[in-house]
Structures are given as structure tokens and as C-alpha cells.
Amino acid sequence: MTGLLTTAKALFQAAVDRADPAQALRAQLASSPLPPLPEGGRNVLLTVGKAAIPMMHEALRLIPDAAQALAITNPENYAEIPGATVICGSHPVPDETSAAAGQAAIELARSLGPNDRLIALISGGGSALMVAPAPGLTLADKAAVNKLLLASGLEINEMNLIRQQLSDTKGGGLLRHAAPAQVQAYILSDVIGDDLRAIASGPTVAPIGTRSQARYILQRAGLWDSAPEAVRTHLIATEESQETPPPATNILIGSNRHSLKAMMTAAAEGWNPRLVSHRLVGDVAEAAETVVTAAESAPLDRPIALIFGGETTVQLRGTGLGGRNQELALRVAKLGAERLSGDWLFLSGGTDGRDGPTDAAGGIATPTTWEAIRAAGQDPDALLANNDSYAALNAAEALLITGGTGTNVADVQVFLRRPD
């Protein structure tokens, strides 16, 4: 099993390496240099997200004349950068530090003149790390809604549609504060399908939807009555005309699909690699069934490496600790023990190195994981029912712990299986 684990971790690392934000930015600016500014114009840098630190390092190297530079990231990825101000927000639930970051970004944008250019480097996590409540709302209102959304099982685009309608920076809000300055954005996607409106909730693009759509989603999900009264009042308010935000240039420089291709290439030697799905989304229980069914049906004339990418969702029914990748691994451990024979290993991890509010990037499952949890004196079924995947996998020494990676292109999974 050691060989399978080494291979799985190497494939995961290949995905992370391909999403290196500095390398992606370097390649983009080499192929399409920034156009010159009007006389007296200034370049101002803003990086937001889990990849903000390496993006800022590279941006300062490539754009040495930047007049100001602000990086907003999560505490796990914090690092001082000469020539830049670095501040941390909170993720996945925003707090006062996220609000301070949002205010700093707004003040930076408002300081720009008509000849200036804001160069925004945006990556996943920015939605929580930089917040600014819409007029009439408080940070507590937004945090309460965010907690509801994270436990709801809603798709990420639906969550972001709601978040945008409660924000002063999301859904093109940052553009309004920066106007009339130019805005050039380079974006690292953590959203499946790469909808730029959804990445970090789209601070430099038009919103996904409207207030009435946000109301409908909350009502359909049974969350409306649990939302703060101020939020309900805000969303019930007369629908504002959908003003088009000021123009911006938005360029995608990295995504989950690029990382999946890198995994396929890395697995080509010695394995039969198959990209099963680049949209492993929706409920984590259904995703686990998809994974195990694919493993059951794959030909075993030679060792197989089944590759998946996406971002599942978890409906929280318990009080345990974990994340979507850990719960996916735990569910695959159970199904695999029941239905698969031979030598196999499954790994699911977040490319940012963090899965939910834990220190793990994800989890690992093998034919013995489920019983190893029992052998450690734990009840795996009870832990799963309580959404306590972290405790379950920790008992089996099956957590994937990498530390912060400095990038974020959603989740990747690999299922390795040898012939019986």
C-alpha cells in the first residue's frame, strides 16, 4: 500500500504544481504584456485569495513600478512581502479581519485616478477573505448567511449569487469603487466550469443574478426563515435596475482542468490513466457512489488511475469536524470495503491544502480504512452520521495533511487500483 500512497500523493502534487499562480501569471504577462498607461498614470496592485502571496511576489517582480500594493490572504498562507501591505481575512467564515480587508480594498480602489490602472490578481477564497456588507447590513448578518450556505448543500454558483447581493465589493462592486480607473484582472479559478462571475464572487465582473433570484434560492433551500431579518429586508427591497458595472479586462490564467491534465500526464508512466469526470459536484454521498462505480467498471488489464476534479457539497446533519474531501474519502472507504476487492487507494484533496475548518487537505481511503477506524475504538458509521470525518480518518491515520499550498483550483481526486 505504500507504493500506492506515494503515487497518489505525487499525482496530487502534480495538480498543485500545475496551478502555481506565479508561473501562470509569468506566462500570461510574457505572452500579453500590459499596455502603456497615460502620462502620469500609476499601476496599483491588489491580490485577493489563497494564492495572493505568490501572485503578489511575482507581480512586484514583473511590474516593479507599482505605486501601491495590497495583498489579502488567509492566515495559513500569510507571509511578509517587501513593497506590499499584507493583511489576512478569515476563511471559510468571514469575520472582522475580513471586513477590515474589504475596507482596505475599497479605500485602495477609491484612491485611483482616471489615468491609473488597478491590476487585480484574484484566486479562490476571496469571497470570505474580503467582505464589505451592502448598505443596511452588518458583518454579523453576512456571517450568519455564510454559515447557512456552507451547511446547505447548495451549489457554489448559487452560494455566490446570494453573497453578491449582500456585498459592496462582489459582483462587480470593486469596479464601481475603482471607476474611472482601468481595471485589469488575472484570475485563478477554483470554480468548476470557470465562470468568472463566481470566482471570489466576481469583484471585477458583472453579478451572477438578482435579488429576486437570491430570495428564490434561499426559500427553495429552506433557509429563508433562518436568515437575519436585515438580510430578508434587503432582498425584499424593490429590485434595483441591473446596472452594468464599469468595464474591466478579466483573464483566466489557471483552473482545475489544467491541473487534471497534469495529473493525467504524471500518471501515464506505469498506469492506465482515465479522466473520469472534471465535474465531480453535488452531494458528497452521490459523488462517492460515482467514484466506486467507476472503479468497479474500469478494466483491470493493467493498473488504473482514475482521475476526478470538482467540488462536492456536504449537508451538515451533525456537529462533527471535517470537510467535503474528508467526508468523500470516508464514504469511499465504506463503499469500497463493501464492493471492491484487491489492492486500491483513493485520495481526495483540496488544492489549497485545507479542507473545511481543519488542518487537513483531505483524506485517503484503502480497503482497510473502515476497519482501522473500528480497531481504534471508534464507530465509523456514527462518526459519518455526525459529519465527523476528521476524527474518523484521524483514527485510521488516513488524513491528507500538506499545509497551505499557496494556490487554489478546487478539489482533485485519484483512485488507484491494481489487478487482483
XYZ file of C-alpha atoms in Angstrom:
420
model
C 0.000 0.000 0.000
C 2.979 2.328 0.499
C 3.597 2.402 -3.252
C 0.009 3.389 -3.993
C 0.129 6.157 -1.390
C 3.378 7.535 -2.814
C 1.884 7.564 -6.307
C -1.372 9.194 -5.193
C 0.461 11.942 -3.334
C 2.714 12.531 -6.347
C -0.325 12.952 -8.599
C -1.907 15.344 -6.112
C 1.322 17.346 -6.068
C 1.345 17.439 -9.879
C -2.093 19.082 -9.723
C -0.881 21.644 -7.200
C 2.295 22.383 -9.172
C 0.343 22.993 -12.382
C -1.762 25.570 -10.527
C 1.297 27.537 -9.372
C -0.036 31.120 -9.566
C 3.346 32.793 -10.053
C 4.161 30.603 -13.021
C 0.728 31.181 -14.546
C 0.980 34.958 -14.164
C 4.502 34.981 -15.565
C 3.415 33.088 -18.668
C 0.420 35.355 -19.225
C 2.351 38.620 -18.965
C 5.093 37.225 -21.201
C 2.567 36.452 -23.941
C 0.436 39.588 -23.436
C 2.356 42.466 -21.809
C 0.447 45.257 -20.114
C -0.306 48.189 -22.449
C 1.275 51.548 -21.541
C -0.581 53.919 -19.233
C -1.486 57.539 -19.987
C 1.074 60.093 -18.837
C 1.131 60.321 -15.048
C -0.791 57.085 -14.628
C 0.089 54.607 -11.870
C -0.072 50.842 -11.638
C -1.642 49.714 -8.346
C -1.669 46.043 -7.327
C -4.357 44.197 -5.391
C -4.150 40.449 -4.807
C -7.020 38.625 -3.112
C -7.413 34.953 -2.233
C -5.499 31.919 -1.068
C -2.948 32.439 -3.851
C -2.469 36.137 -3.080
C 1.070 35.824 -1.688
C 2.797 34.113 -4.646
C 0.771 36.227 -7.055
C 1.939 39.417 -5.359
C 5.565 38.268 -5.236
C 5.520 37.645 -8.973
C 3.534 40.787 -9.805
C 6.021 43.000 -7.973
C 8.858 41.313 -9.835
C 7.172 41.750 -13.216
C 5.687 45.210 -12.528
C 8.423 46.911 -10.473
C 6.969 50.402 -10.938
C 3.795 49.631 -8.962
C 2.880 52.646 -6.845
C 0.938 50.677 -4.212
C 0.426 47.005 -3.459
C -2.097 45.300 -1.169
C -2.358 41.533 -0.647
C -5.318 39.922 1.144
C -4.978 36.254 2.056
C -5.737 33.650 4.715
C -3.633 33.257 7.890
C -2.218 29.870 6.799
C -0.634 31.457 3.720
C 0.488 34.717 5.332
C 3.975 35.995 4.566
C 5.540 39.435 4.607
C 6.296 40.893 1.172
C 8.738 43.793 0.745
C 6.959 46.591 -1.081
C 3.451 45.393 -0.251
C 0.966 45.570 2.590
C -0.274 42.089 3.543
C -3.409 41.582 5.610
C -5.386 38.481 6.495
C -9.085 37.811 6.386
C -10.915 34.773 7.715
C -11.933 31.670 5.767
C -14.348 29.955 5.296
C -16.492 32.158 7.581
C -15.658 35.892 7.345
C -15.041 37.913 10.486
C -13.841 41.380 11.487
C -10.478 40.792 9.783
C -12.307 40.075 6.521
C -14.266 43.300 6.940
C -11.053 45.235 7.558
C -9.610 43.691 4.394
C -12.680 44.666 2.419
C -12.457 48.251 3.667
C -8.757 48.399 2.764
C -9.525 47.183 -0.758
C -12.299 49.757 -1.174
C -10.038 52.575 0.030
C -7.313 51.469 -2.371
C -9.778 51.391 -5.274
C -11.200 54.798 -4.392
C -7.713 56.325 -4.344
C -7.246 55.725 -8.082
C -7.375 58.494 -10.638
C -8.624 58.366 -14.243
C -5.126 57.665 -15.616
C -4.363 54.913 -13.115
C -4.728 51.154 -13.509
C -5.771 48.635 -10.868
C -4.161 45.263 -11.504
C -6.276 42.748 -9.581
C -4.993 39.211 -9.062
C -7.858 37.065 -7.857
C -7.951 33.499 -6.570
C -10.298 31.228 -4.656
C -11.208 32.097 -1.095
C -11.538 35.790 -1.845
C -15.261 35.716 -1.205
C -14.742 35.211 2.549
C -11.344 36.886 2.913
C -12.543 40.294 1.631
C -16.037 41.334 2.673
C -17.960 44.589 2.691
C -21.646 44.396 3.665
C -24.136 46.116 1.382
C -25.722 49.260 2.851
C -28.076 48.349 5.682
C -26.316 45.077 6.507
C -23.718 44.221 9.134
C -20.835 41.781 9.148
C -22.820 39.621 11.567
C -25.660 39.451 9.030
C -23.297 38.298 6.286
C -21.508 35.813 8.535
C -24.828 34.274 9.582
C -25.878 33.799 5.971
C -22.492 32.369 5.041
C -22.769 29.743 7.779
C -26.201 28.781 6.475
C -24.876 28.496 2.932
C -21.875 26.363 3.868
C -24.153 23.846 5.589
C -26.874 23.920 2.939
C -25.616 21.647 0.172
C -26.222 24.417 -2.393
C -24.020 24.581 -5.480
C -21.169 27.102 -5.308
C -22.716 29.321 -8.023
C -25.933 29.576 -6.026
C -23.992 30.484 -2.893
C -22.069 33.156 -4.768
C -25.207 34.624 -6.326
C -26.556 35.200 -2.812
C -23.259 36.519 -1.473
C -23.019 39.047 -4.299
C -26.418 40.506 -3.485
C -25.308 41.149 0.108
C -21.972 42.755 -0.761
C -20.497 46.133 -1.676
C -17.461 44.605 -3.462
C -18.670 41.362 -5.047
C -20.443 41.088 -8.389
C -18.513 43.996 -9.897
C -18.638 46.132 -6.781
C -14.885 46.691 -6.774
C -15.134 48.140 -10.298
C -17.588 50.768 -9.129
C -15.211 51.892 -6.394
C -12.244 51.982 -8.809
C -14.002 53.918 -11.595
C -12.927 55.684 -13.723
C -9.539 53.937 -13.471
C -8.702 50.983 -15.723
C -9.014 47.530 -14.148
C -7.022 44.547 -15.401
C -7.740 41.287 -13.578
C -5.837 37.991 -13.710
C -7.881 35.150 -12.272
C -7.009 31.698 -10.934
C -10.211 29.652 -10.983
C -11.384 27.458 -8.110
C -14.855 27.195 -9.662
C -15.865 24.227 -11.777
C -16.712 25.499 -15.255
C -14.591 28.619 -14.679
C -17.461 31.116 -14.508
C -15.550 34.320 -13.753
C -18.609 35.760 -12.010
C -18.326 33.084 -9.331
C -14.582 33.109 -8.591
C -14.158 35.006 -5.298
C -17.763 36.104 -6.034
C -16.641 38.174 -9.013
C -15.356 41.513 -7.689
C -14.336 42.578 -11.228
C -17.203 41.099 -13.276
C -20.970 41.501 -13.540
C -23.103 39.725 -10.914
C -24.479 36.228 -11.447
C -28.081 37.144 -10.719
C -30.526 39.398 -8.950
C -32.077 39.921 -5.536
C -35.217 38.068 -6.538
C -33.131 35.058 -7.605
C -31.287 35.159 -4.280
C -34.635 35.142 -2.475
C -35.852 32.174 -4.512
C -32.726 30.088 -3.797
C -32.917 30.741 -0.058
C -36.617 29.878 0.002
C -36.162 26.727 -2.096
C -33.368 25.544 0.209
C -35.486 26.175 3.306
C -33.088 28.852 4.569
C -35.223 31.964 4.207
C -36.728 31.978 7.698
C -33.286 31.319 9.241
C -31.671 34.314 7.525
C -31.309 37.529 9.583
C -34.223 39.935 9.311
C -31.987 42.641 7.815
C -30.966 40.272 5.026
C -34.575 39.384 4.239
C -35.482 43.076 4.225
C -32.585 43.857 1.888
C -33.531 41.096 -0.563
C -37.238 42.001 -0.482
C -36.453 45.632 -1.324
C -37.603 46.816 -4.724
C -35.418 45.222 -7.373
C -32.842 47.756 -8.448
C -32.192 48.227 -12.148
C -29.366 45.931 -13.164
C -26.697 48.492 -13.868
C -23.785 47.182 -15.867
C -20.591 47.648 -13.837
C -17.758 49.671 -15.366
C -15.686 47.726 -17.908
C -12.680 45.611 -16.971
C -10.315 43.188 -18.660
C -10.607 39.758 -16.994
C -8.155 36.998 -17.944
C -8.245 33.393 -16.698
C -4.706 32.115 -16.018
C -5.280 28.761 -14.286
C -8.025 26.257 -13.450
C -8.941 22.798 -12.206
C -8.925 21.408 -15.758
C -5.290 22.363 -16.246
C -4.394 20.505 -13.050
C -6.336 17.407 -14.095
C -4.384 17.299 -17.346
C -1.159 17.488 -15.354
C -2.298 14.523 -13.246
C -3.070 12.531 -16.385
C 0.395 13.231 -17.749
C 2.077 12.319 -14.463
C 0.138 9.032 -14.274
C 0.947 7.956 -17.840
C 4.092 6.092 -16.839
C 3.168 2.746 -15.313
C -0.582 3.365 -15.088
C -3.619 3.427 -17.337
C -4.890 6.962 -16.594
C -8.527 7.882 -17.254
C -10.149 11.248 -16.704
C -13.499 10.088 -15.372
C -15.009 13.479 -14.565
C -13.979 17.117 -14.348
C -17.349 17.886 -12.722
C -17.482 15.760 -9.577
C -20.001 18.068 -7.922
C -23.188 17.880 -5.890
C -23.890 15.843 -2.782
C -20.851 14.047 -1.410
C -22.756 10.780 -0.960
C -23.635 10.719 -4.656
C -20.043 11.592 -5.535
C -18.764 8.637 -3.505
C -21.116 6.342 -5.416
C -19.799 7.784 -8.692
C -16.211 7.080 -7.673
C -16.780 3.499 -6.546
C -18.974 2.681 -9.557
C -16.222 3.950 -11.870
C -13.691 1.772 -10.033
C -15.971 -1.272 -10.337
C -16.453 -0.850 -14.082
C -12.904 0.095 -15.094
C -10.956 -2.650 -16.935
C -8.141 -4.149 -14.877
C -5.843 -5.479 -17.571
C -3.239 -3.118 -16.105
C -3.099 -0.793 -13.076
C -5.609 2.041 -13.424
C -5.503 5.653 -12.252
C -8.967 7.200 -12.298
C -8.838 10.999 -12.171
C -11.626 13.296 -10.966
C -11.953 17.004 -10.309
C -14.669 19.208 -8.923
C -16.172 20.495 -5.708
C -18.752 18.467 -3.832
C -21.123 19.696 -1.156
C -21.959 18.349 2.296
C -25.267 18.701 4.072
C -24.425 19.119 7.740
C -26.637 16.952 9.918
C -24.269 16.596 12.848
C -21.840 18.571 14.975
C -18.600 16.892 13.910
C -15.492 18.319 12.293
C -14.425 17.697 8.722
C -14.637 18.859 5.126
C -16.025 17.689 1.808
C -12.835 15.876 0.780
C -12.557 14.081 4.108
C -16.194 13.013 4.031
C -15.822 11.858 0.432
C -12.810 9.731 1.384
C -14.676 8.289 4.381
C -17.693 7.389 2.252
C -15.476 5.777 -0.393
C -13.740 3.818 2.386
C -17.099 2.363 3.412
C -18.385 1.605 -0.096
C -15.043 0.300 -1.276
C -14.726 -2.112 1.643
C -18.162 -3.481 0.773
C -17.828 -3.716 -3.016
C -14.197 -3.751 -4.175
C -11.548 -6.436 -3.987
C -7.823 -6.300 -4.436
C -5.322 -3.533 -3.888
C -6.714 0.011 -4.196
C -6.339 3.513 -2.778
C -8.417 6.671 -3.092
C -7.219 10.207 -2.345
C -9.334 13.353 -2.305
C -7.811 16.737 -1.535
C -8.301 20.464 -1.815
C -5.555 22.022 -3.907
C -5.300 24.860 -1.384
C -4.148 22.403 1.293
C -7.165 22.999 3.511
C -10.433 21.091 3.662
C -13.118 22.812 5.696
C -12.170 24.272 9.106
C -9.394 21.711 9.650
C -5.643 21.373 9.190
C -6.127 18.606 6.613
C -6.241 18.970 2.834
C -8.450 15.899 2.546
C -8.444 12.191 3.156
C -7.245 8.801 1.965
C -9.176 5.547 1.741
C -7.903 1.970 1.340
C -9.508 -1.468 1.739
C -8.622 -1.426 5.446
C -9.534 2.162 6.397
C -13.090 1.439 7.589
C -11.989 -1.421 9.838
C -8.963 0.554 11.040
C -11.383 3.121 12.480
C -13.163 0.339 14.379
C -9.829 -1.088 15.540
C -9.020 2.320 17.015
C -12.121 2.076 19.200
C -14.352 4.354 17.107
C -17.701 3.734 15.408
C -17.229 4.839 11.767
C -20.968 4.814 10.995
C -21.707 7.083 13.959
C -18.864 9.411 13.054
C -20.072 9.630 9.447
C -23.629 10.359 10.570
C -22.274 13.184 12.747
C -20.218 14.646 9.853
C -17.135 13.841 11.939
C -14.924 12.680 9.086
C -11.805 14.307 10.568
C -11.995 12.187 13.737
C -12.750 9.049 11.740
C -9.855 9.417 9.318
C -7.525 10.587 12.053
C -8.251 7.374 13.968
C -7.191 5.390 10.894
C -4.168 7.654 10.230
C -5.787 8.454 6.883
C -5.778 12.262 6.792
C -4.049 14.062 3.917
C -2.086 16.913 5.504
C 0.001 19.153 3.238
C -0.115 22.610 4.770
C -1.115 25.658 2.746
C -0.110 25.344 -0.903
C -0.387 28.974 -1.967
C -2.867 28.147 -4.732
C -6.486 27.061 -5.108
C -8.162 25.399 -8.104
C -10.857 23.435 -6.247
C -10.502 19.714 -5.468
C -8.878 16.764 -7.201
C -9.271 13.037 -6.647
C -7.399 9.945 -7.773
C -8.424 6.296 -7.451
C -5.578 3.793 -7.940
C -6.307 0.102 -8.398
C -4.151 -2.857 -9.306
C -5.393 -6.115 -10.829
C -6.466 -8.685 -8.255
